[in-house]
């Protein structure tokens, strides 16, 4: 009778009035002329049967105020109706309620459908392999066949999904050949005994012999892909049983269910969230370029060596605040001191020569000695100034941002080397290194924010001062794109030169989807142009 099943509807009565009724299809569709209002009349406290012209409806109470209404395409004899109603009730509870039929109360010749329902009620997995395996095993347990193969026949190919005896694995190709032969002949049900050696049945008989069975039965359906191959069946009239099993398999694997209120709310929330996300991505958002940053003083006074000298004393270190005139460092140049001693000795000699010429009334020699004495004094004054310049004093008040290390006392330092760097006020700039993808977006006058390592929970605003330029690191000849910016605001006293960090520069507004996906878009633009000569 299940082969005449047209539809299964679910009626839900959540309210207090009979008109407050929810309707959905579990299987199939309602034929013309029958609507939910017709099925509603069949719903009662117990399983009820109602006739609609030449169709039959069976309403099964499933849960509180919930019914499953099964609609069949024909009306069976009256004597079969109680058994059909009981079977429909078992199917509803087994397929959707997870209730296992009580086989202890069933007769010894329990049919295959009852066994299948008991297996399906015990498992939540309803994929093709599980359902087909339950059907094959139940067919053997109910003595429908000695061996059973269930598969799918589609597009001229037969794929075995479940079998009850793995010893049939060597003949699976032959089984597929026979199934295709029956399908090509237009047959939907064919039984061949092992003793039938006619030309048309010889292949099937030989295959039954290989399976060590008395016969072979093949059942197909024009409107369904499920194929049954039974070995050892003791009768030919198995077509109705196979039709019932095929319907049970379709119902067990049918994926349409009445969505609950919770699932409907989840689905609505998903679509609302998706729509909100699309709107949010379409709205404009600030476009910020991320750069690496290095702190630098905005203005400094550098104290450099006028000559090569040795460090005698270093009175300051980085971070110290000095006043104008404070001694920063003292250095010593032995060669200059040696020259001063030489010039002083030469001056003494010329003084003696001048006195001698004066005593001898040699006025010409006296004038020459006086000229040499003046030249010696000039050289000594120059040397004294150079030696005095090796004692460095602060030309301005400020903070030391760079100095020679104190542990380098006694070391020699070359001409032009910086002894110290003084920052007159706590104003810093930043050297920003930018990627080549972002370089075209940057220009002077843009604002941003920078964060330095080692200084938590504090950021500084800045404004770009220079355009992007290419710089080369002299140490490794590495090229980079850089620009400079000036920090703005107070509280720069905690900074010092050489701090590294990251900055973000505001370059305008774009659609949020473009802001978040601009690197992907740039990559696609590059590949589209290089590969396909496309421009966008």
Coordinates of N, CA, C and O in Angstrom, one line a residue, residues 24 160 197 260 294 303 324 483 498:
X24 N 2.5 22.1 7.1 CA 3.7 22.0 6.3 C 3.8 20.6 5.7 O 3.2 19.6 6.3
X160 N 26.8 -0.5 -6.2 CA 26.4 -1.2 -5.0 C 26.7 -0.4 -3.8 O 27.9 0.1 -3.6
X197 N 17.8 -22.3 -17.8 CA 18.9 -22.2 -18.7 C 18.6 -21.7 -20.1 O 19.3 -22.0 -21.1
X260 N 10.9 24.3 12.8 CA 10.4 24.7 14.1 C 10.5 26.2 14.2 O 11.2 26.9 13.4
X294 N 59.9 55.6 13.5 CA 61.2 55.7 14.3 C 61.2 57.1 14.7 O 61.1 58.1 13.9
X303 N 77.4 68.6 19.0 CA 78.8 69.0 19.4 C 79.8 68.0 18.8 O 79.8 66.8 19.1
X324 N 72.9 75.9 29.8 CA 73.9 76.6 28.9 C 75.1 76.8 29.8 O 75.1 77.4 30.9
X483 N 58.9 58.9 4.6 CA 58.5 60.3 4.7 C 58.6 60.6 6.2 O 58.7 59.8 7.1
X498 N 65.2 57.3 18.6 CA 65.5 55.8 18.3 C 64.4 54.9 18.7 O 64.5 53.7 18.5

